Amino acid sequence: MSSPNLLQRSLAAVWHPCTQMKQHEALPLVAITRGEGPWLYDAEGRRLLDGISSWWVNLFGHCNPRINAALRDQLERLEHVMLAGFTHEPVVALSERLAALTGHRLGHAFYASDGASATEIALKMSVHYWRNLGRPEKSRFVSLAGSYHGETVGALAVTDVAIFRDAYAPLVRSGSIVPTPDARLAGPGESAADVARRAATQLEAHLARHHHETAALIVEPLVQGASGMVMYDEEYLRLARSLCDRYEVLLIADEIAVGCGRTGSFFACEQAGIWPDFICLSKGISGGYLPLSLVLTTQTIYDAFYDDATVRGFLHSHSYTGNPLACRAALATLDIFEQDDVLNANRQRSAELGKTLQARFGEHPAVRHLRQRGMIAAFDVDTPKPDFSRRFFSAALDHGVLLRPIGNTVYFMPPYVLDDALIAHLVDGAGAALDEVLA
Ligand SMILES: *Cc1c(COP(=O)(O)O)cnc(C)c1O
């Protein structure tokens, strides 16, 4: 049964995330009983193609046999131990492998459980770094217009999404916002790289005035996810890196959404040929299995904390820091990247996705700015209809696909397991949903 009972119990007892609960008077919850590959099944056996990787976390499908096997093995050995004063193979192996993926440029890994905590760790580390260097006045942050770095009180300081931030403004010590290099802002005859250069000039103007009080610039490399899959040219990252160097400001790459191969390279920054001072990872790193996040940083940062004085150390902690099960899921995820040559396979997959979207939506009269970066694709829908996002979501469910627009932006962020037939199913479902909503 699709258990109306379960839905009622959920509405009574569970306060669902990112939701005005009253809207569930009209919009039914969907109870999922089982997942397999890219599919989610409800109690009646109805299946949904997970076109957004369950909020961008699931890389290799649900109930992946290889990740399941790794977790079963880990369960029989060690489920958890505190990481202060103790260590274990999964956390060491994961740290070593991630360091290797940065070419050992960011060879120190600090762990937490969710993305917002990784943001906070990078913010705290950057301020503490300058303090340890005798420059405590460098304690402010810069982020891009439309940036999203999580919703805890600290992360909101660098998040620029009004609906997530405004109610809590009295709690938040907001950083500075500089213009986004959003490629859609290109004027006639302007390229995405031109927009990036213009935005970098504005960043430079800010840093020239405020560098003495600025600890770090934080960016979502290549794609600003939560504000609607805003895509920009990698030139911005190169310019931002060199401005940060010139003005002695640390660079934090929040790769929570764009890391783990999502944009085509394992780290999005690789496409710009730069390395930041901090990389935040979460979401896909555990294959979508368990809450895990981490911050990778450099020897330079690490050395500034290494001292006889306890208080010069980074004393931050979370109870589940470095949880062995989560680390083991991450190791199994990295194994799949290697064994299946996933970055290469995704080139083909994203080309097919792009081709199929272009064929279906390229000439659609309501579609604007069809865009793609690796395994993220999006377009904006020009419609005066209110409530587009919820209507589209419902219509897509009726067509067997899970898609959840951000405002009027429909986006695709599927797991890395779709073949051509499933890509066609996903795009067909989106097309049918769009035409239905606009009718
Ligand atoms: C999702 C996300 C976060 C926050 O991660 P949570 O696990 O939801 O706290 C931070 N930054 C970016 C870019 C994200 O997409």
GROMACS .gro file of C-alpha atoms and ligand atoms in nm:
model
  454
    1MET     CA    1   0.000   0.000   0.000
    2SER     CA    2   0.113   0.350  -0.060
    3SER     CA    3   0.018   0.377   0.303
    4PRO     CA    4  -0.183   0.695   0.348
    5ASN     CA    5  -0.127   0.608   0.708
    6LEU     CA    6   0.249   0.651   0.670
    7LEU     CA    7   0.203   0.984   0.495
    8GLN     CA    8  -0.020   1.110   0.777
    9ARG     CA    9   0.221   0.987   1.041
   10SER     CA   10   0.503   1.162   0.858
   11LEU     CA   11   0.317   1.491   0.842
   12ALA     CA   12   0.227   1.462   1.209
   13ALA     CA   13   0.570   1.370   1.341
   14VAL     CA   14   0.836   1.469   1.088
   15TRP     CA   15   0.920   1.831   1.016
   16HIS     CA   16   1.041   1.802   0.658
   17PRO     CA   17   1.338   2.009   0.531
   18CYS     CA   18   1.319   2.303   0.293
   19THR     CA   19   0.939   2.289   0.312
   20GLN     CA   20   0.648   2.510   0.412
   21MET     CA   21   0.462   2.222   0.575
   22LYS     CA   22   0.121   2.373   0.499
   23GLN     CA   23   0.182   2.317   0.129
   24HIS     CA   24   0.153   1.945   0.196
   25GLU     CA   25  -0.221   1.999   0.239
   26ALA     CA   26  -0.225   2.004  -0.142
   27LEU     CA   27   0.097   1.827  -0.235
   28PRO     CA   28   0.118   1.466  -0.117
   29LEU     CA   29   0.440   1.330   0.026
   30VAL     CA   30   0.594   1.042  -0.165
   31ALA     CA   31   0.678   0.739   0.048
   32ILE     CA   32   0.974   0.545  -0.090
   33THR     CA   33   1.027   0.187   0.014
   34ARG     CA   34   1.321   0.080  -0.195
   35GLY     CA   35   1.587   0.202  -0.435
   36GLU     CA   36   1.778   0.027  -0.707
   37GLY     CA   37   2.023   0.195  -0.943
   38PRO     CA   38   1.873   0.521  -1.067
   39TRP     CA   39   1.524   0.412  -0.960
   40LEU     CA   40   1.321   0.483  -0.649
   41TYR     CA   41   1.018   0.262  -0.582
   42ASP     CA   42   0.708   0.339  -0.381
   43ALA     CA   43   0.500   0.080  -0.199
   44GLU     CA   44   0.289   0.005  -0.507
   45GLY     CA   45   0.598  -0.064  -0.711
   46ARG     CA   46   0.565   0.262  -0.904
   47ARG     CA   47   0.911   0.375  -0.998
   48LEU     CA   48   1.073   0.714  -1.036
   49LEU     CA   49   1.393   0.792  -1.222
   50ASP     CA   50   1.607   0.994  -0.981
   51GLY     CA   51   1.705   1.285  -1.205
   52ILE     CA   52   1.863   1.489  -0.925
   53SER     CA   53   2.056   1.217  -0.743
   54SER     CA   54   1.843   1.264  -0.430
   55TRP     CA   55   1.959   1.622  -0.369
   56TRP     CA   56   2.285   1.575  -0.557
   57VAL     CA   57   2.435   1.308  -0.333
   58ASN     CA   58   2.383   0.978  -0.511
   59LEU     CA   59   2.657   0.914  -0.768
   60PHE     CA   60   2.631   0.545  -0.854
   61GLY     CA   61   2.268   0.458  -0.800
   62HIS     CA   62   2.070   0.345  -0.500
   63CYS     CA   63   2.168   0.027  -0.318
   64ASN     CA   64   2.483  -0.001  -0.522
   65PRO     CA   65   2.610  -0.359  -0.479
   66ARG     CA   66   2.975  -0.256  -0.445
   67ILE     CA   67   2.912   0.013  -0.184
   68ASN     CA   68   2.671  -0.219   0.000
   69ALA     CA   69   2.937  -0.490   0.016
   70ALA     CA   70   3.199  -0.249   0.149
   71LEU     CA   71   2.961  -0.127   0.418
   72ARG     CA   72   2.866  -0.482   0.521
   73ASP     CA   73   3.232  -0.564   0.559
   74GLN     CA   74   3.295  -0.248   0.760
   75LEU     CA   75   2.993  -0.315   0.983
   76GLU     CA   76   3.150  -0.639   1.099
   77ARG     CA   77   3.477  -0.466   1.186
   78LEU     CA   78   3.418  -0.122   1.335
   79GLU     CA   79   3.112   0.099   1.318
   80HIS     CA   80   3.257   0.403   1.494
   81VAL     CA   81   3.528   0.531   1.719
   82MET     CA   82   3.606   0.888   1.821
   83LEU     CA   83   3.877   1.043   1.606
   84ALA     CA   84   4.047   1.254   1.875
   85GLY     CA   85   4.337   1.043   1.994
   86PHE     CA   86   4.230   0.747   1.779
   87THR     CA   87   4.255   0.653   1.416
   88HIS     CA   88   4.148   0.375   1.180
   89GLU     CA   89   4.222   0.245   0.834
   90PRO     CA   90   3.921   0.391   0.647
   91VAL     CA   91   3.987   0.751   0.753
   92VAL     CA   92   4.359   0.723   0.680
   93ALA     CA   93   4.308   0.556   0.342
   94LEU     CA   94   4.044   0.809   0.241
   95SER     CA   95   4.264   1.105   0.340
   96GLU     CA   96   4.558   0.962   0.146
   97ARG     CA   97   4.352   0.900  -0.165
   98LEU     CA   98   4.198   1.247  -0.163
   99ALA     CA   99   4.540   1.403  -0.110
  100ALA     CA  100   4.665   1.206  -0.410
  101LEU     CA  101   4.375   1.336  -0.619
  102THR     CA  102   4.503   1.689  -0.550
  103GLY     CA  103   4.854   1.585  -0.651
  104HIS     CA  104   4.938   1.615  -0.278
  105ARG     CA  105   4.886   1.991  -0.290
  106LEU     CA  106   4.606   1.970  -0.032
  107GLY     CA  107   4.736   1.685   0.177
  108HIS     CA  108   4.558   1.740   0.509
  109ALA     CA  109   4.195   1.634   0.558
  110PHE     CA  110   3.967   1.753   0.838
  111TYR     CA  111   3.635   1.571   0.876
  112ALA     CA  112   3.276   1.657   0.964
  113SER     CA  113   2.935   1.520   0.875
  114ASP     CA  114   2.750   1.769   0.655
  115GLY     CA  115   2.828   2.032   0.398
  116ALA     CA  116   2.747   2.337   0.607
  117SER     CA  117   2.993   2.215   0.871
  118ALA     CA  118   3.263   2.183   0.606
  119THR     CA  119   3.197   2.545   0.507
  120GLU     CA  120   3.223   2.652   0.870
  121ILE     CA  121   3.546   2.460   0.917
  122ALA     CA  122   3.703   2.631   0.614
  123LEU     CA  123   3.584   2.973   0.738
  124LYS     CA  124   3.711   2.912   1.091
  125MET     CA  125   4.042   2.772   0.970
  126SER     CA  126   4.104   3.069   0.745
  127VAL     CA  127   4.040   3.323   1.023
  128HIS     CA  128   4.241   3.121   1.272
  129TYR     CA  129   4.525   3.095   1.021
  130TRP     CA  130   4.558   3.473   1.001
  131ARG     CA  131   4.526   3.503   1.378
  132ASN     CA  132   4.809   3.255   1.426
  133LEU     CA  133   5.014   3.464   1.185
  134GLY     CA  134   4.957   3.771   1.403
  135ARG     CA  135   4.695   3.929   1.172
  136PRO     CA  136   4.367   3.888   1.363
  137GLU     CA  137   4.210   4.180   1.174
  138LYS     CA  138   4.180   3.953   0.869
  139SER     CA  139   3.847   3.804   0.976
  140ARG     CA  140   3.596   3.896   0.703
  141PHE     CA  141   3.474   3.690   0.409
  142VAL     CA  142   3.381   3.755   0.049
  143SER     CA  143   3.137   3.546  -0.152
  144LEU     CA  144   2.957   3.577  -0.483
  145ALA     CA  145   2.607   3.710  -0.540
  146GLY     CA  146   2.373   3.412  -0.540
  147SER     CA  147   2.620   3.191  -0.355
  148TYR     CA  148   2.506   2.900  -0.140
  149HIS     CA  149   2.738   2.747   0.116
  150GLY     CA  150   2.494   2.594   0.363
  151GLU     CA  151   2.237   2.713   0.614
  152THR     CA  152   2.386   2.697   0.959
  153VAL     CA  153   2.434   3.037   1.119
  154GLY     CA  154   2.802   3.051   1.026
  155ALA     CA  155   2.752   2.929   0.671
  156LEU     CA  156   2.470   3.181   0.619
  157ALA     CA  157   2.734   3.454   0.654
  158VAL     CA  158   2.852   3.362   0.304
  159THR     CA  159   2.521   3.240   0.158
  160ASP     CA  160   2.332   3.488  -0.058
  161VAL     CA  161   1.989   3.332  -0.101
  162ALA     CA  162   1.729   3.558   0.055
  163ILE     CA  163   1.471   3.292   0.142
  164PHE     CA  164   1.728   3.099   0.340
  165ARG     CA  165   1.889   3.398   0.506
  166ASP     CA  166   1.654   3.691   0.566
  167ALA     CA  167   1.468   3.555   0.869
  168TYR     CA  168   1.796   3.496   1.049
  169ALA     CA  169   1.970   3.821   0.956
  170PRO     CA  170   2.000   3.930   1.323
  171LEU     CA  171   2.206   3.617   1.394
  172VAL     CA  172   2.438   3.640   1.099
  173ARG     CA  173   2.761   3.839   1.065
  174SER     CA  174   2.731   3.875   0.691
  175GLY     CA  175   3.033   3.881   0.467
  176SER     CA  176   3.068   4.097   0.158
  177ILE     CA  177   2.900   4.001  -0.167
  178VAL     CA  178   3.073   4.066  -0.501
  179PRO     CA  179   2.909   4.026  -0.845
  180THR     CA  180   2.862   3.680  -0.988
  181PRO     CA  181   3.031   3.584  -1.315
  182ASP     CA  182   2.699   3.425  -1.427
  183ALA     CA  183   2.741   3.364  -1.801
  184ARG     CA  184   2.378   3.464  -1.863
  185LEU     CA  185   2.480   3.825  -1.794
  186ALA     CA  186   2.672   3.842  -2.121
  187GLY     CA  187   2.575   4.145  -2.327
  188PRO     CA  188   2.559   4.141  -2.707
  189GLY     CA  189   2.890   4.024  -2.848
  190GLU     CA  190   3.020   3.933  -2.501
  191SER     CA  191   3.148   3.585  -2.417
  192ALA     CA  192   3.121   3.401  -2.085
  193ALA     CA  193   3.492   3.472  -2.036
  194ASP     CA  194   3.423   3.845  -2.084
  195VAL     CA  195   3.162   3.830  -1.807
  196ALA     CA  196   3.414   3.646  -1.589
  197ARG     CA  197   3.676   3.916  -1.648
  198ARG     CA  198   3.427   4.190  -1.567
  199ALA     CA  199   3.327   4.017  -1.241
  200ALA     CA  200   3.695   3.966  -1.154
  201THR     CA  201   3.758   4.338  -1.199
  202GLN     CA  202   3.482   4.401  -0.946
  203LEU     CA  203   3.637   4.145  -0.711
  204GLU     CA  204   3.969   4.322  -0.748
  205ALA     CA  205   3.811   4.656  -0.660
  206HIS     CA  206   3.672   4.500  -0.343
  207LEU     CA  207   3.996   4.332  -0.242
  208ALA     CA  208   4.202   4.642  -0.312
  209ARG     CA  209   3.998   4.825  -0.047
  210HIS     CA  210   3.932   4.546   0.201
  211HIS     CA  211   4.217   4.294   0.179
  212HIS     CA  212   4.361   4.399   0.515
  213GLU     CA  213   4.042   4.280   0.689
  214THR     CA  214   3.960   3.988   0.455
  215ALA     CA  215   4.042   3.632   0.553
  216ALA     CA  216   3.907   3.443   0.253
  217LEU     CA  217   3.706   3.438  -0.066
  218ILE     CA  218   3.467   3.142  -0.090
  219VAL     CA  219   3.327   3.026  -0.425
  220GLU     CA  220   3.132   2.738  -0.575
  221PRO     CA  221   3.363   2.662  -0.868
  222LEU     CA  222   3.201   2.669  -1.216
  223VAL     CA  223   2.840   2.621  -1.103
  224GLN     CA  224   2.645   2.803  -0.832
  225GLY     CA  225   2.406   2.522  -0.758
  226ALA     CA  226   2.134   2.620  -0.514
  227SER     CA  227   2.068   2.960  -0.667
  228GLY     CA  228   1.963   2.785  -0.988
  229MET     CA  229   2.258   2.613  -1.158
  230VAL     CA  230   2.428   2.941  -1.244
  231MET     CA  231   2.721   2.852  -1.471
  232TYR     CA  232   3.031   3.057  -1.534
  233ASP     CA  233   3.358   3.049  -1.721
  234GLU     CA  234   3.663   2.894  -1.555
  235GLU     CA  235   3.857   3.214  -1.634
  236TYR     CA  236   3.697   3.360  -1.322
  237LEU     CA  237   3.867   3.100  -1.104
  238ARG     CA  238   4.207   3.172  -1.256
  239LEU     CA  239   4.165   3.545  -1.201
  240ALA     CA  240   4.027   3.495  -0.849
  241ARG     CA  241   4.324   3.273  -0.762
  242SER     CA  242   4.574   3.531  -0.875
  243LEU     CA  243   4.388   3.816  -0.702
  244CYS     CA  244   4.379   3.615  -0.380
  245ASP     CA  245   4.754   3.561  -0.409
  246ARG     CA  246   4.820   3.927  -0.480
  247TYR     CA  247   4.604   4.053  -0.193
  248GLU     CA  248   4.690   3.781   0.060
  249VAL     CA  249   4.340   3.639   0.082
  250LEU     CA  250   4.276   3.265   0.113
  251LEU     CA  251   4.066   3.090  -0.149
  252ILE     CA  252   3.801   2.838  -0.039
  253ALA     CA  253   3.654   2.616  -0.310
  254ASP     CA  254   3.320   2.483  -0.195
  255GLU     CA  255   3.307   2.168  -0.409
  256ILE     CA  256   3.029   2.013  -0.204
  257ALA     CA  257   2.802   2.005  -0.509
  258VAL     CA  258   3.046   2.038  -0.799
  259GLY     CA  259   3.317   1.800  -0.675
  260CYS     CA  260   3.333   1.423  -0.722
  261GLY     CA  261   3.325   1.440  -1.100
  262ARG     CA  262   3.003   1.636  -1.128
  263THR     CA  263   3.134   1.900  -1.368
  264GLY     CA  264   3.359   1.666  -1.569
  265SER     CA  265   3.684   1.661  -1.369
  266PHE     CA  266   3.711   1.511  -1.021
  267PHE     CA  267   3.748   1.859  -0.869
  268ALA     CA  268   3.584   2.143  -1.061
  269CYS     CA  269   3.889   2.366  -0.997
  270GLU     CA  270   4.100   2.137  -1.214
  271GLN     CA  271   3.924   2.277  -1.521
  272ALA     CA  272   4.068   2.618  -1.440
  273GLY     CA  273   4.412   2.472  -1.372
  274ILE     CA  274   4.420   2.621  -1.024
  275TRP     CA  275   4.426   2.490  -0.667
  276PRO     CA  276   4.253   2.668  -0.380
  277ASP     CA  277   4.377   2.681  -0.020
  278PHE     CA  278   4.074   2.480   0.096
  279ILE     CA  279   3.845   2.233  -0.079
  280CYS     CA  280   3.514   2.148   0.089
  281LEU     CA  281   3.363   1.812  -0.008
  282SER     CA  282   3.041   1.642   0.098
  283LYS     CA  283   2.725   1.523  -0.083
  284GLY     CA  284   2.860   1.275  -0.343
  285ILE     CA  285   3.176   1.180  -0.154
  286SER     CA  286   3.003   0.895   0.032
  287GLY     CA  287   2.815   0.790  -0.282
  288GLY     CA  288   2.499   0.929  -0.125
  289TYR     CA  289   2.503   0.673   0.156
  290LEU     CA  290   2.605   0.842   0.477
  291PRO     CA  291   2.658   1.195   0.603
  292LEU     CA  292   3.022   1.282   0.549
  293SER     CA  293   3.205   1.602   0.476
  294LEU     CA  294   3.562   1.713   0.484
  295VAL     CA  295   3.795   2.003   0.420
  296LEU     CA  296   4.123   1.947   0.239
  297THR     CA  297   4.396   2.200   0.294
  298THR     CA  298   4.761   2.271   0.229
  299GLN     CA  299   5.085   2.223   0.420
  300THR     CA  300   5.110   2.603   0.458
  301ILE     CA  301   4.778   2.623   0.642
  302TYR     CA  302   4.851   2.312   0.848
  303ASP     CA  303   5.193   2.442   0.955
  304ALA     CA  304   5.043   2.766   1.090
  305PHE     CA  305   4.850   2.559   1.349
  306TYR     CA  306   5.131   2.320   1.441
  307ASP     CA  307   5.271   2.449   1.768
  308ASP     CA  308   5.340   2.380   2.135
  309ALA     CA  309   5.047   2.604   2.229
  310THR     CA  310   4.718   2.412   2.239
  311VAL     CA  311   4.514   2.718   2.148
  312ARG     CA  312   4.702   2.761   1.821
  313GLY     CA  313   4.565   2.422   1.717
  314PHE     CA  314   4.234   2.372   1.538
  315LEU     CA  315   4.019   2.249   1.825
  316HIS     CA  316   3.697   2.210   1.625
  317SER     CA  317   3.518   1.876   1.654
  318HIS     CA  318   3.200   1.686   1.578
  319SER     CA  319   3.096   1.365   1.754
  320TYR     CA  320   3.095   1.166   1.430
  321THR     CA  321   3.413   1.315   1.284
  322GLY     CA  322   3.571   1.059   1.052
  323ASN     CA  323   3.303   0.795   1.102
  324PRO     CA  324   3.445   0.464   0.970
  325LEU     CA  325   3.128   0.356   0.792
  326ALA     CA  326   3.100   0.686   0.608
  327CYS     CA  327   3.470   0.679   0.518
  328ARG     CA  328   3.434   0.323   0.393
  329ALA     CA  329   3.140   0.424   0.172
  330ALA     CA  330   3.361   0.703   0.035
  331LEU     CA  331   3.644   0.459  -0.034
  332ALA     CA  332   3.405   0.229  -0.221
  333THR     CA  333   3.287   0.534  -0.417
  334LEU     CA  334   3.646   0.622  -0.514
  335ASP     CA  335   3.701   0.257  -0.611
  336ILE     CA  336   3.413   0.282  -0.858
  337PHE     CA  337   3.562   0.599  -1.008
  338GLU     CA  338   3.882   0.404  -1.073
  339GLN     CA  339   3.744   0.065  -1.172
  340ASP     CA  340   3.488   0.204  -1.417
  341ASP     CA  341   3.695   0.497  -1.548
  342VAL     CA  342   3.395   0.708  -1.456
  343LEU     CA  343   3.525   1.051  -1.560
  344ASN     CA  344   3.579   0.918  -1.911
  345ALA     CA  345   3.248   0.736  -1.927
  346ASN     CA  346   3.074   1.054  -1.810
  347ARG     CA  347   3.211   1.246  -2.108
  348GLN     CA  348   3.003   1.026  -2.333
  349ARG     CA  349   2.708   1.036  -2.094
  350SER     CA  350   2.704   1.414  -2.065
  351ALA     CA  351   2.739   1.453  -2.443
  352GLU     CA  352   2.432   1.232  -2.487
  353LEU     CA  353   2.242   1.426  -2.220
  354GLY     CA  354   2.331   1.754  -2.390
  355LYS     CA  355   2.231   1.628  -2.734
  356THR     CA  356   1.899   1.493  -2.608
  357LEU     CA  357   1.816   1.811  -2.416
  358GLN     CA  358   1.907   2.024  -2.716
  359ALA     CA  359   1.678   1.818  -2.940
  360ARG     CA  360   1.385   1.842  -2.698
  361PHE     CA  361   1.425   2.192  -2.557
  362GLY     CA  362   1.663   2.379  -2.791
  363GLU     CA  363   1.377   2.537  -2.986
  364HIS     CA  364   1.115   2.533  -2.712
  365PRO     CA  365   0.945   2.874  -2.703
  366ALA     CA  366   0.945   2.899  -2.322
  367VAL     CA  367   1.299   2.771  -2.265
  368ARG     CA  368   1.586   3.013  -2.202
  369HIS     CA  369   1.956   2.959  -2.141
  370LEU     CA  370   1.981   2.585  -2.192
  371ARG     CA  371   2.319   2.517  -2.036
  372GLN     CA  372   2.539   2.233  -1.922
  373ARG     CA  373   2.863   2.161  -1.740
  374GLY     CA  374   2.947   1.791  -1.729
  375MET     CA  375   2.673   1.604  -1.547
  376ILE     CA  376   2.473   1.918  -1.462
  377ALA     CA  377   2.229   2.060  -1.714
  378ALA     CA  378   1.963   2.329  -1.670
  379PHE     CA  379   1.732   2.570  -1.844
  380ASP     CA  380   1.513   2.858  -1.731
  381VAL     CA  381   1.142   2.861  -1.809
  382ASP     CA  382   0.980   3.184  -1.914
  383THR     CA  383   0.627   3.163  -1.778
  384PRO     CA  384   0.402   3.393  -1.579
  385LYS     CA  385   0.240   3.091  -1.408
  386PRO     CA  386   0.281   3.104  -1.032
  387ASP     CA  387   0.412   2.804  -0.844
  388PHE     CA  388   0.599   2.670  -1.146
  389SER     CA  389   0.840   2.468  -0.939
  390ARG     CA  390   0.583   2.269  -0.744
  391ARG     CA  391   0.359   2.213  -1.045
  392PHE     CA  392   0.649   2.089  -1.254
  393PHE     CA  393   0.767   1.861  -0.974
  394SER     CA  394   0.419   1.703  -0.949
  395ALA     CA  395   0.379   1.669  -1.324
  396ALA     CA  396   0.723   1.509  -1.354
  397LEU     CA  397   0.634   1.255  -1.083
  398ASP     CA  398   0.330   1.158  -1.291
  399HIS     CA  399   0.569   1.091  -1.579
  400GLY     CA  400   0.799   0.877  -1.368
  401VAL     CA  401   1.085   1.118  -1.310
  402LEU     CA  402   1.211   1.298  -1.001
  403LEU     CA  403   1.298   1.656  -1.095
  404ARG     CA  404   1.265   1.948  -0.858
  405PRO     CA  405   1.312   2.289  -1.020
  406ILE     CA  406   1.468   2.579  -0.831
  407GLY     CA  407   1.224   2.861  -0.898
  408ASN     CA  408   1.180   2.862  -1.275
  409THR     CA  409   1.502   2.673  -1.340
  410VAL     CA  410   1.463   2.309  -1.437
  411TYR     CA  411   1.783   2.118  -1.379
  412PHE     CA  412   1.920   1.768  -1.429
  413MET     CA  413   2.184   1.622  -1.202
  414PRO     CA  414   2.148   1.247  -1.251
  415PRO     CA  415   2.357   0.968  -1.102
  416TYR     CA  416   2.648   0.851  -1.317
  417VAL     CA  417   2.471   0.532  -1.423
  418LEU     CA  418   2.229   0.649  -1.694
  419ASP     CA  419   2.254   0.489  -2.037
  420ASP     CA  420   2.111   0.645  -2.353
  421ALA     CA  421   1.766   0.490  -2.297
  422LEU     CA  422   1.742   0.629  -1.944
  423ILE     CA  423   1.861   0.970  -2.061
  424ALA     CA  424   1.580   0.962  -2.317
  425HIS     CA  425   1.331   0.864  -2.044
  426LEU     CA  426   1.449   1.149  -1.822
  427VAL     CA  427   1.428   1.410  -2.097
  428ASP     CA  428   1.093   1.279  -2.225
  429GLY     CA  429   0.950   1.297  -1.874
  430ALA     CA  430   1.077   1.653  -1.835
  431GLY     CA  431   0.936   1.753  -2.173
  432ALA     CA  432   0.594   1.605  -2.099
  433ALA     CA  433   0.589   1.771  -1.757
  434LEU     CA  434   0.686   2.107  -1.902
  435ASP     CA  435   0.422   2.102  -2.172
  436GLU     CA  436   0.160   1.997  -1.920
  437VAL     CA  437   0.247   2.276  -1.678
  438LEU     CA  438   0.257   2.541  -1.951
  439ALA     CA  439  -0.068   2.422  -2.117
  440LIG     C1  440   2.447   2.137  -0.032
  440LIG     C2  441   2.554   2.240  -0.027
  440LIG     C3  442   2.608   2.282   0.096
  440LIG     C4  443   2.553   2.238   0.229
  440LIG     O1  444   2.562   2.100   0.250
  440LIG     P1  445   2.464   2.036   0.360
  440LIG     O2  446   2.512   1.895   0.372
  440LIG     O3  447   2.326   2.045   0.303
  440LIG     O4  448   2.479   2.114   0.485
  440LIG     C5  449   2.711   2.373   0.093
  440LIG     N1  450   2.759   2.420  -0.023
  440LIG     C6  451   2.711   2.381  -0.142
  440LIG     C7  452   2.772   2.434  -0.267
  440LIG     C8  453   2.605   2.292  -0.148
  440LIG     O5  454   2.553   2.257  -0.266
   0.00000   0.00000   0.00000
